[in-house]
Short mmCIF file of C-alpha atoms in Angstrom, two decimals:
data_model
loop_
_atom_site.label_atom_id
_atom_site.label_comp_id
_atom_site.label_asym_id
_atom_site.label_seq_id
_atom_site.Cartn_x
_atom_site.Cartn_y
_atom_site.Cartn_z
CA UNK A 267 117.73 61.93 70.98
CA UNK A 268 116.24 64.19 73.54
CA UNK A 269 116.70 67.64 74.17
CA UNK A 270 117.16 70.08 77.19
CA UNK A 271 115.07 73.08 77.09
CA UNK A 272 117.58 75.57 79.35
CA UNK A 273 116.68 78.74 80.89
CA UNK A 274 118.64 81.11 78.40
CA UNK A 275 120.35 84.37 78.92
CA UNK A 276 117.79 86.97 78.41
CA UNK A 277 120.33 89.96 78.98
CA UNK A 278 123.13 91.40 81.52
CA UNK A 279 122.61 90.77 85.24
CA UNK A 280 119.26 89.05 84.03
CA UNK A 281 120.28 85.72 86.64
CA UNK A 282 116.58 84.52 87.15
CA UNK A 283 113.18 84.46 85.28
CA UNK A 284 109.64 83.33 86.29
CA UNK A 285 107.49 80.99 83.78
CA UNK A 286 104.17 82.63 83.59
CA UNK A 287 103.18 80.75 80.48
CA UNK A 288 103.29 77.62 78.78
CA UNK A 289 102.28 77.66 75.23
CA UNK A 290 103.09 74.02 74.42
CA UNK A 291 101.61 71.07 77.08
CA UNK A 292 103.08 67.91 77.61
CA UNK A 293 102.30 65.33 74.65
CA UNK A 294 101.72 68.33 72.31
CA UNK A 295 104.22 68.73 69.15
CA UNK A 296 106.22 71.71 68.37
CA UNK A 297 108.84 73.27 65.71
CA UNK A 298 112.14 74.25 66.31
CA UNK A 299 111.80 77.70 67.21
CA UNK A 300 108.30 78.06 67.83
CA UNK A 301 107.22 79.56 70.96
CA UNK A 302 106.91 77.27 73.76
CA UNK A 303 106.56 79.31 76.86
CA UNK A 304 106.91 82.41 78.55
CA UNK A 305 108.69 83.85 80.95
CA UNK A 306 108.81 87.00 83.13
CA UNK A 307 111.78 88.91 84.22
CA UNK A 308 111.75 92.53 85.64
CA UNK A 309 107.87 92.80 84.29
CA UNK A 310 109.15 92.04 81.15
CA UNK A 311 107.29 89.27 79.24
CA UNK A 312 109.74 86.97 76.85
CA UNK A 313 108.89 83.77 74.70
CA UNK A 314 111.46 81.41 74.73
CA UNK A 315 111.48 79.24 71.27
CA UNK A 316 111.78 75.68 71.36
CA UNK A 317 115.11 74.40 70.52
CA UNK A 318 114.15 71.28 68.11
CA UNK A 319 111.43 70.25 66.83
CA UNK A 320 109.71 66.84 68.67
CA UNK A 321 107.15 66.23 71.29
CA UNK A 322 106.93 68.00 74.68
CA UNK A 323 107.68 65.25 76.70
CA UNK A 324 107.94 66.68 80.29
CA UNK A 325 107.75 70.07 81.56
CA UNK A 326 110.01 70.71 84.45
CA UNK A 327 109.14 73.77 85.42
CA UNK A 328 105.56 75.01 86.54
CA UNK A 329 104.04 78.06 85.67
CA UNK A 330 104.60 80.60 88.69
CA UNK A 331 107.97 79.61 89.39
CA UNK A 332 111.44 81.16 89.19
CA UNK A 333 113.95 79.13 87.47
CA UNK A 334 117.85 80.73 87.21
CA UNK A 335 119.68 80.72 84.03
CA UNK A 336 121.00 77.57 82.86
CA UNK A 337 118.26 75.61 84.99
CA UNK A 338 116.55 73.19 83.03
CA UNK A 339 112.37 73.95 82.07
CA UNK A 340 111.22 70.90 79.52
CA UNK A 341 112.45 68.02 77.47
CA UNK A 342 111.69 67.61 73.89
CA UNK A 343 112.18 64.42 72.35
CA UNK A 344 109.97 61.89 69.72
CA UNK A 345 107.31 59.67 70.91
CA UNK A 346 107.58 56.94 73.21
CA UNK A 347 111.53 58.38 74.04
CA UNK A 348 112.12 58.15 77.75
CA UNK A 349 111.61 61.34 79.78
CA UNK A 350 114.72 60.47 82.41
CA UNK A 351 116.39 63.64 82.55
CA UNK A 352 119.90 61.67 83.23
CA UNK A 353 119.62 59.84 79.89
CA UNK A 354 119.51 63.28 77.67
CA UNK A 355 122.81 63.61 75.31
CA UNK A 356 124.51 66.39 76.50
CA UNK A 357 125.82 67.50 73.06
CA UNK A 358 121.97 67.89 72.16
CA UNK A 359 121.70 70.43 75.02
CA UNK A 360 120.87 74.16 73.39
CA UNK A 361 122.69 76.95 74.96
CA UNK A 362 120.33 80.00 74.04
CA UNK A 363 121.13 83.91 74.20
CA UNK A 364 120.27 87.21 73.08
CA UNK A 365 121.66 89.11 70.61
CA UNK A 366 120.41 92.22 70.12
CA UNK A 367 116.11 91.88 69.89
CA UNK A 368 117.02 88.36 68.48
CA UNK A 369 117.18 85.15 70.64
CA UNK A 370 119.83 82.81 68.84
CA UNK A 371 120.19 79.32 69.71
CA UNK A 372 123.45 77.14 69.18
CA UNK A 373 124.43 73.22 70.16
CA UNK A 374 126.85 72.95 72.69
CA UNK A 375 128.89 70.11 73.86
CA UNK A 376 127.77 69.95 77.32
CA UNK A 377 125.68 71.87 79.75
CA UNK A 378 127.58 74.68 81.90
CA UNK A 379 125.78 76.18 84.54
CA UNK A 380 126.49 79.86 83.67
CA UNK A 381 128.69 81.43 86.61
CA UNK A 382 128.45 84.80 87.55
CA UNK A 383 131.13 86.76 85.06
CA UNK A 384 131.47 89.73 87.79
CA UNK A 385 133.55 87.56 89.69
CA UNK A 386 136.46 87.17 87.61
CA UNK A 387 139.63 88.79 88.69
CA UNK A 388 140.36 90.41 85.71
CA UNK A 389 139.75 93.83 84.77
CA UNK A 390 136.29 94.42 82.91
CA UNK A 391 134.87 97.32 80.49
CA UNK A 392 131.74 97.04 82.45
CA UNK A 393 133.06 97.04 86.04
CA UNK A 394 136.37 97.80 86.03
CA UNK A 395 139.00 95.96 88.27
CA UNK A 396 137.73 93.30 91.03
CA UNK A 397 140.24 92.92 93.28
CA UNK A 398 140.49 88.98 94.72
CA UNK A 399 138.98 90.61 98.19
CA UNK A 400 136.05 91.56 96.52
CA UNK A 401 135.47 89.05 94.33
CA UNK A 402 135.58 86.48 97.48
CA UNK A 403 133.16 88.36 99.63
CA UNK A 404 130.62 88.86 96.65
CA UNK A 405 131.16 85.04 96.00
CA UNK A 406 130.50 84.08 99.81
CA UNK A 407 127.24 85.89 99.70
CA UNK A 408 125.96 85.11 96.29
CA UNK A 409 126.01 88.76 95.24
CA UNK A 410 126.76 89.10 91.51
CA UNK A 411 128.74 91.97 91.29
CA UNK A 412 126.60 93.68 88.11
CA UNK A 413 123.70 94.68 90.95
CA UNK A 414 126.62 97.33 92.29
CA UNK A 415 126.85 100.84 91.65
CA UNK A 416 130.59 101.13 92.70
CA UNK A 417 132.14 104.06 95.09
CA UNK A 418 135.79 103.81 94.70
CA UNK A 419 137.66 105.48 92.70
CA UNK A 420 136.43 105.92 88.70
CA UNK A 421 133.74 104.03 90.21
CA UNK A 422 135.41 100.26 91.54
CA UNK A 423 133.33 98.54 93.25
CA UNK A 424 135.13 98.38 96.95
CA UNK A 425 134.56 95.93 99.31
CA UNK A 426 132.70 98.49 101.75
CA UNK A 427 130.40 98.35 98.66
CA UNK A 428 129.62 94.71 99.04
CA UNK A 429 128.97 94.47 102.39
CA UNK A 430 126.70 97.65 102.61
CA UNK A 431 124.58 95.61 100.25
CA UNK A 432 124.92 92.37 101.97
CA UNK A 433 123.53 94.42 105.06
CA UNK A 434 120.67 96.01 103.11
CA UNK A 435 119.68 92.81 101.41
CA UNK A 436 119.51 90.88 104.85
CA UNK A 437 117.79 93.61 106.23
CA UNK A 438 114.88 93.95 103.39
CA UNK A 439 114.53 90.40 103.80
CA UNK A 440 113.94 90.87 107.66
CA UNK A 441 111.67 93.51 106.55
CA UNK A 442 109.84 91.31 104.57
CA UNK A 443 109.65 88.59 107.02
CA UNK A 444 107.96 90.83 109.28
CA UNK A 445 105.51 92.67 107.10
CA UNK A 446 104.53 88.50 106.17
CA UNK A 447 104.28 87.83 109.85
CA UNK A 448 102.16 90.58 111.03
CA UNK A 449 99.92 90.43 108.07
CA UNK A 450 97.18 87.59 109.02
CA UNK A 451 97.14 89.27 112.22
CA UNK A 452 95.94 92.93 111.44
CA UNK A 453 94.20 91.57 107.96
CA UNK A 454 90.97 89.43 108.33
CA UNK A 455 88.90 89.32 105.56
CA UNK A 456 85.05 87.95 105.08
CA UNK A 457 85.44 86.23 101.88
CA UNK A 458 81.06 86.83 100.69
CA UNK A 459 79.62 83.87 99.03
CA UNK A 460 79.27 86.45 95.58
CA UNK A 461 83.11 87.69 96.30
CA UNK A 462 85.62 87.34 93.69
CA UNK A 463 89.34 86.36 94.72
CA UNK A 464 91.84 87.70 91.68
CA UNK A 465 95.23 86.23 91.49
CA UNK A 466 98.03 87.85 91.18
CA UNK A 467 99.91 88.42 88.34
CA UNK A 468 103.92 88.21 88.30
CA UNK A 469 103.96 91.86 87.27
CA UNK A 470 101.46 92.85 89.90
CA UNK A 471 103.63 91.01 92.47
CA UNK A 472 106.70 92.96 91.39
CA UNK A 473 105.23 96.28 91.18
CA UNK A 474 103.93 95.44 94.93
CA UNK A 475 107.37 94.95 96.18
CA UNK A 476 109.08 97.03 94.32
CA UNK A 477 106.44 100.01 95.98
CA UNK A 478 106.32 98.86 99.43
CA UNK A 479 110.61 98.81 99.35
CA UNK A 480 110.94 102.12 97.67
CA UNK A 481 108.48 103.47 100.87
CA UNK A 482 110.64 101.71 103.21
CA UNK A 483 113.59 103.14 101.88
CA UNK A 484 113.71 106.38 101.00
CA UNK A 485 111.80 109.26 102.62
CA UNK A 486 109.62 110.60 100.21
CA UNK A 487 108.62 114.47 100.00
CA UNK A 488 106.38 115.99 97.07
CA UNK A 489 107.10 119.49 95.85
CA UNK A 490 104.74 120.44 93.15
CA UNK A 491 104.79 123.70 90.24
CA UNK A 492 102.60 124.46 87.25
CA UNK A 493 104.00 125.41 84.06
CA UNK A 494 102.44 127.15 80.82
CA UNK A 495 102.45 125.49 77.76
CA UNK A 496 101.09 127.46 75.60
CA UNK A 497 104.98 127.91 73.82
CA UNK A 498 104.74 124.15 73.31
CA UNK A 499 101.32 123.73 71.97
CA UNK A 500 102.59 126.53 69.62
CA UNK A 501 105.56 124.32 68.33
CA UNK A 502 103.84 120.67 68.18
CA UNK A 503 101.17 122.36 66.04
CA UNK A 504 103.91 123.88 63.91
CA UNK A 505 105.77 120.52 63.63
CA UNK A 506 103.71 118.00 64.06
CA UNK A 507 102.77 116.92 60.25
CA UNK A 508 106.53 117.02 59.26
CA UNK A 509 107.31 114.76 62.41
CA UNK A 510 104.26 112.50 60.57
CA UNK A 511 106.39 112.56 57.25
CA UNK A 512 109.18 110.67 59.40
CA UNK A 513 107.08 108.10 61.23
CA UNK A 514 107.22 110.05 64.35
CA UNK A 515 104.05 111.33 66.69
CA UNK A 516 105.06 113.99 68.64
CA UNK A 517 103.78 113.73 71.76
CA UNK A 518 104.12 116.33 74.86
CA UNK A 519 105.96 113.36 76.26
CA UNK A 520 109.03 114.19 74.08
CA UNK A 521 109.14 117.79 75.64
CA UNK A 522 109.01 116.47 78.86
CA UNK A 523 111.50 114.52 78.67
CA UNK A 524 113.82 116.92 77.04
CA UNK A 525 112.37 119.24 79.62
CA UNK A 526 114.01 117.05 82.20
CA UNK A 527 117.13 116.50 80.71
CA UNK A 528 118.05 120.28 80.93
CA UNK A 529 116.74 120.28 84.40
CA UNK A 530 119.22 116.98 85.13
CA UNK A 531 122.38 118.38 83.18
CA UNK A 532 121.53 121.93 85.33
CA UNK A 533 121.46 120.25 88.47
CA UNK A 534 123.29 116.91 88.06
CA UNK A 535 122.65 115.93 91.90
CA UNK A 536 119.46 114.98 91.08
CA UNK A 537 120.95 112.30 88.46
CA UNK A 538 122.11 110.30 91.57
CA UNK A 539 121.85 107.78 94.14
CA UNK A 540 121.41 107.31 97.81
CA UNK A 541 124.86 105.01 98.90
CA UNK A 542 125.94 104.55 102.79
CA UNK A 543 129.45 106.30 101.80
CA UNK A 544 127.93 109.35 99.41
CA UNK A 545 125.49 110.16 96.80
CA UNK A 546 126.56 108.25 94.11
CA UNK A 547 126.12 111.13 90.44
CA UNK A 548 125.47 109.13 87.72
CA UNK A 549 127.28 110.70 84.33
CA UNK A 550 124.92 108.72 81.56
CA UNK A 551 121.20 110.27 81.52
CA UNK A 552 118.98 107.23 81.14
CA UNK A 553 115.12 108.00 81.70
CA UNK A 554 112.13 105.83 82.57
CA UNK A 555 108.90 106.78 81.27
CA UNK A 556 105.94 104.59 82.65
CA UNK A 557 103.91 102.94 80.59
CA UNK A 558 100.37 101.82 82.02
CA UNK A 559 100.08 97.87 80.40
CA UNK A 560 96.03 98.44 81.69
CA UNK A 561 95.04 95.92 84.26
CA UNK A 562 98.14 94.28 84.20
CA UNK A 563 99.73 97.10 85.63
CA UNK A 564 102.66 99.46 84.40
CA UNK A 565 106.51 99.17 83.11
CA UNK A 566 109.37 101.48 83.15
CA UNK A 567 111.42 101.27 79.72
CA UNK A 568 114.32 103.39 79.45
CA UNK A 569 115.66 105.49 77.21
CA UNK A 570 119.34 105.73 77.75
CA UNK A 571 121.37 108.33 77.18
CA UNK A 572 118.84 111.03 76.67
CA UNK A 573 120.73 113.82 76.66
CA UNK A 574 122.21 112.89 73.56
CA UNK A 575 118.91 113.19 71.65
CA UNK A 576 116.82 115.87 69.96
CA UNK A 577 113.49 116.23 69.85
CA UNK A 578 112.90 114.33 66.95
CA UNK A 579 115.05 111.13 68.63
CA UNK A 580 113.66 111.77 72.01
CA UNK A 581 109.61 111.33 70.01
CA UNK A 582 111.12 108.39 68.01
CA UNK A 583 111.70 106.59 71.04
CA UNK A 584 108.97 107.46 73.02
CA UNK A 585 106.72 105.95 70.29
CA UNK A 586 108.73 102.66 70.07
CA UNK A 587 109.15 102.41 73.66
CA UNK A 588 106.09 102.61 74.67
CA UNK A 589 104.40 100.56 71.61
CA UNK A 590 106.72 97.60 72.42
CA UNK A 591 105.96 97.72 75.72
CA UNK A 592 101.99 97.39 75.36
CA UNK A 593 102.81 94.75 73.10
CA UNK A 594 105.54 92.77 75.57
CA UNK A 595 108.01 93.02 72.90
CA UNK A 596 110.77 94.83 75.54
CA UNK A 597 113.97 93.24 76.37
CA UNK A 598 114.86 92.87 79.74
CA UNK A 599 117.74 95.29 79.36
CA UNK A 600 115.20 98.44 78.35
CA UNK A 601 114.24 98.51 81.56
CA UNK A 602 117.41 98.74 83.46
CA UNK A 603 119.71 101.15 84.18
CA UNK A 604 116.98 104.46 84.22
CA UNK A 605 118.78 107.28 86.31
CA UNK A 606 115.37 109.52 86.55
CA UNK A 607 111.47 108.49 85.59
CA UNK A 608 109.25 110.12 84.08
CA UNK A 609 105.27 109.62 84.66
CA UNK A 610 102.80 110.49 82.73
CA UNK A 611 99.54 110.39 85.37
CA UNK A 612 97.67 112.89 83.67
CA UNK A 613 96.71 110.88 80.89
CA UNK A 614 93.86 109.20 83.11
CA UNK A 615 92.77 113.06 84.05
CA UNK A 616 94.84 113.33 87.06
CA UNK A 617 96.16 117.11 87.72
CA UNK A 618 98.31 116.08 90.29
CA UNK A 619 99.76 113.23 91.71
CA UNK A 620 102.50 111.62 94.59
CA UNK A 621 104.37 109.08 92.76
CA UNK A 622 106.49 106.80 94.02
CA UNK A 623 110.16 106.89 93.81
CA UNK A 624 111.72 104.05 91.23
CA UNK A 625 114.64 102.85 93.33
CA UNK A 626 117.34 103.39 93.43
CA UNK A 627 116.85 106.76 91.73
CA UNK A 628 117.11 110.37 93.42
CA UNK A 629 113.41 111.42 92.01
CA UNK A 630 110.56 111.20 89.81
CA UNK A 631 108.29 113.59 87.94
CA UNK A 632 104.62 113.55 87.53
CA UNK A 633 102.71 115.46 84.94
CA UNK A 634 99.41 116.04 85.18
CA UNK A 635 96.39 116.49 82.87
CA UNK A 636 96.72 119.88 80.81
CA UNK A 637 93.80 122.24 81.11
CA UNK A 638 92.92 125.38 80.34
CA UNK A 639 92.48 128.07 83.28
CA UNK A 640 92.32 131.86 84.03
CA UNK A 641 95.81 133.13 85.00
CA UNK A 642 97.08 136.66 85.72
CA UNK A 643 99.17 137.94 83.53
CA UNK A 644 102.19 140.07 85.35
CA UNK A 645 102.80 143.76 84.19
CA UNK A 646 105.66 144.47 82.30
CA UNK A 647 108.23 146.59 84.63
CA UNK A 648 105.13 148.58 85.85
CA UNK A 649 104.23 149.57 82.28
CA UNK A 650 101.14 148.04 81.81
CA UNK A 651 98.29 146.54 84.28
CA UNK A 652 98.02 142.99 85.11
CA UNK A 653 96.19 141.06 82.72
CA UNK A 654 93.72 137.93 82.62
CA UNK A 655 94.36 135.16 80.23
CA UNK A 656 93.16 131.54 78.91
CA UNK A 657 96.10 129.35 79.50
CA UNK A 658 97.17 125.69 78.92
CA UNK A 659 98.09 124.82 82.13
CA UNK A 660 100.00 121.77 83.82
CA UNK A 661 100.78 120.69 87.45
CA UNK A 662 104.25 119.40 87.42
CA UNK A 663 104.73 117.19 90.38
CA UNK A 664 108.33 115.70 91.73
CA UNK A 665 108.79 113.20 94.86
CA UNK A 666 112.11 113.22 95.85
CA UNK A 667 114.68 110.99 98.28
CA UNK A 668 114.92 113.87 101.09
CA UNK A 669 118.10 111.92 101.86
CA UNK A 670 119.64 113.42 99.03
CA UNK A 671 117.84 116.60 98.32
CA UNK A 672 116.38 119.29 100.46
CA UNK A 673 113.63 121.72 99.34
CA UNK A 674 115.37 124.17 98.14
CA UNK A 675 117.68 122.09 95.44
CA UNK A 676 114.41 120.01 94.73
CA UNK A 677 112.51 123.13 93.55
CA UNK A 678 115.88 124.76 91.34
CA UNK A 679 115.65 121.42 89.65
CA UNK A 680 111.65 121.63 89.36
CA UNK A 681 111.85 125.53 88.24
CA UNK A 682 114.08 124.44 85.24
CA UNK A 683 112.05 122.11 84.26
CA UNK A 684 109.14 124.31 84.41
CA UNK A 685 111.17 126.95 82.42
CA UNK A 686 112.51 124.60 79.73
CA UNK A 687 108.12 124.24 79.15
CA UNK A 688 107.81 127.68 79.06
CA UNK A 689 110.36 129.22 77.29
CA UNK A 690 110.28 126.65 74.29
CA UNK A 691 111.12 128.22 71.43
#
């Protein structure tokens, strides 16, 4: 008897993934649970193992397109067995889903279309109450109600909050529509007999619009600081062996990002969002830290809850962060939900930078290449002259939405930081 391959659930408010991969071609044979494709969701690459072992018999879905949960990608069945999707037993349909880094797979009875859960009526850990109102509205316009950040009270999603992002949606898409239009117009290019035309990747595509809407969105201003860290060479020269002993590199990225979590619990405004009815302060600390995949481009895990870690934790994760995300072993869920981001630009010999903002957060921080320059030393009280020292020094750079922050409150936030470096002890 055949068998549906099924788009499975890949994680929470994960409603669509693109197939950039398949590792299995039609007529080729393959073991239940062996990887037979891959797919692409929030620049997150995912196999998806074959649910029985057979022949691939016909591939549904091509590589390069999006394909929603539940949708059908590939049939698996023996030799010779007919390909008709109609004739597949639905009791040999797989219903696949993630449980923690694991993807389990389970017979089910029949196939079910998954439904968007946020528009129960029923009150929810995860978004509270949805009142009938809401839940209508959201189901009118196809908006699944986990893509919110609500504004009503202990943070109920309203129905104000639906249509604002109804509007924006429509909007962005008229945006889009226009930016298409007017392209071929003001863009003529002489393709040269030696030239080289590179397609794009689904990750390049992403990080494309994902950068040309945060532009459009937010206005962008750059306020930028250097900070000593000469204190924090000190310590990660001190510690660094006995962080070995554990498994741990410690990297300056760690302090950073502890850096920024005292900045963020000083000034909690800058833990926020832009929303039509307020700046929406988010309580949970969850920062991105880019990761550069090469040519491919970059991705933006996140480690939640950071303020709940020391500097030992906040290393740990750094390392298996980043290592699982140059080896696409992510899940689509550790890069949602960041509240800040962190980037790292100096790696590449960069002293300063203008990032761009990762919507829908308030701000993001560069860090630039440490070097080692002459600064002046400031007298003590008048006690003593000013001196001339050999310093490690870093350019700490931070964009921020000028919707939510002015100049001032930006550079509190950014002198905090810079302090935090400083004063490590």
């Amino acid at each position: 008897m055949a068998t549906k391959v099924l788009v499975p659930r890949l994680g929470e408010g994960v409603d669509e993934v693109t197939v950039t991969k398949w590792l299995k071609q039609v007529g080729d044979s393959v073991k239940e649970l062996e990887p037979l494709l891959e797919v692409n969701t929030d620049k997150v690459d995912t196999e998806i193992p074959a649910p029985a072992t057979g022949i691939v018999l016909k591939i549904i879905t091509q590589e390069g397109i999006p394909a929603k949960v539940g949708e059908l990608l590939a049939i698996i069945g023996q030799p010779g067995e007919s390909v008709d999707v109609s004739d597949v037993s639905e009791s040999n349909i797989i219903e696949s889903k993630v449980e923690g880094d694991v993807l389990s797979l389970s017979k089910g009875q029949k196939s079910v279309t998954p439904q968007p859960a946020t528009l129960g009526l029923r009150p929810s850990t995860d978004l509270g109450f949805i009142s009938p109102v809401v839940a209508k509205i959201a189901a009118e316009h196809g908006v699944s109600l986990s893509q919110l950040q609500g504004t009503g009270l202990n943070g109920r999603i309203t129905k104000n909050d639906v249509l604002a992002f109804v509007g924006n949606q429509e909007s962005q898409a008229i945006t889009s529509t226009k930016s298409a239009n007017l392209q071929p117009a003001n863009m003529i290019f002489e393709i040269g007999a030696q030239d080289t035309l590179i397609k794009h990747t689904v990750i390049r595509k992403s990080i494309a619009d994902h950068m040309v809407m945060s532009k459009q969105t937010s206005p962008h201003v750059l306020t930028v600081m250097e900070a000593d860290l000469s204190k924090v060479v000190k310590h990660r020269a001190a510690n660094k062996a006995a962080f070995e002993k554990d498994g741990v590199n410690l990297t300056f990225t760690a302090y950073f990002m502890t850096a920024i979590v005292a900045g963020l619990k000083a000034y909690p405004i800058i833990n926020s969002s832009w929303s039509n009815e307020g700046v929406l302060v988010h309580k949970n600390i969850n920062i991105g830290m880019a990761v550069s995949l090469g040519e491919e481009g970059l991705i933006v895990p996140v480690i939640k809850s950071a303020d709940n870690h020391s500097l030992l934790a906040m290393a740990r994760s750094v390392n298996d962060l980043a290592n699982r995300a140059r080896s696409k072993k992510l899940q689509p869920d550790e890069v949602k939900g960041g509240t800040f981001t962190l980037t790292n630009h100096g790696i590449s010999g960069s002293l300063f930078a203008f990032p761009v903002i990762n919507q829908p957060q308030c701000g993001i921080l560069g860090i630039g290449a440490m070097q080692k320059r002459v600064i002046v030393i400031p007298s003590d009280g008048g006690t003593r002259d000013d001196a001339i020292a050999i310093r490690p020094m870093v350019y700490l750079s931070f964009v921020f939405d000028h919707r939510i922050l002015d100049g001032a409150s930006a550079d509190w936030f950014l002198a905090k930081v810079k302090g935090t470096i400083e004063n490590w002890a």
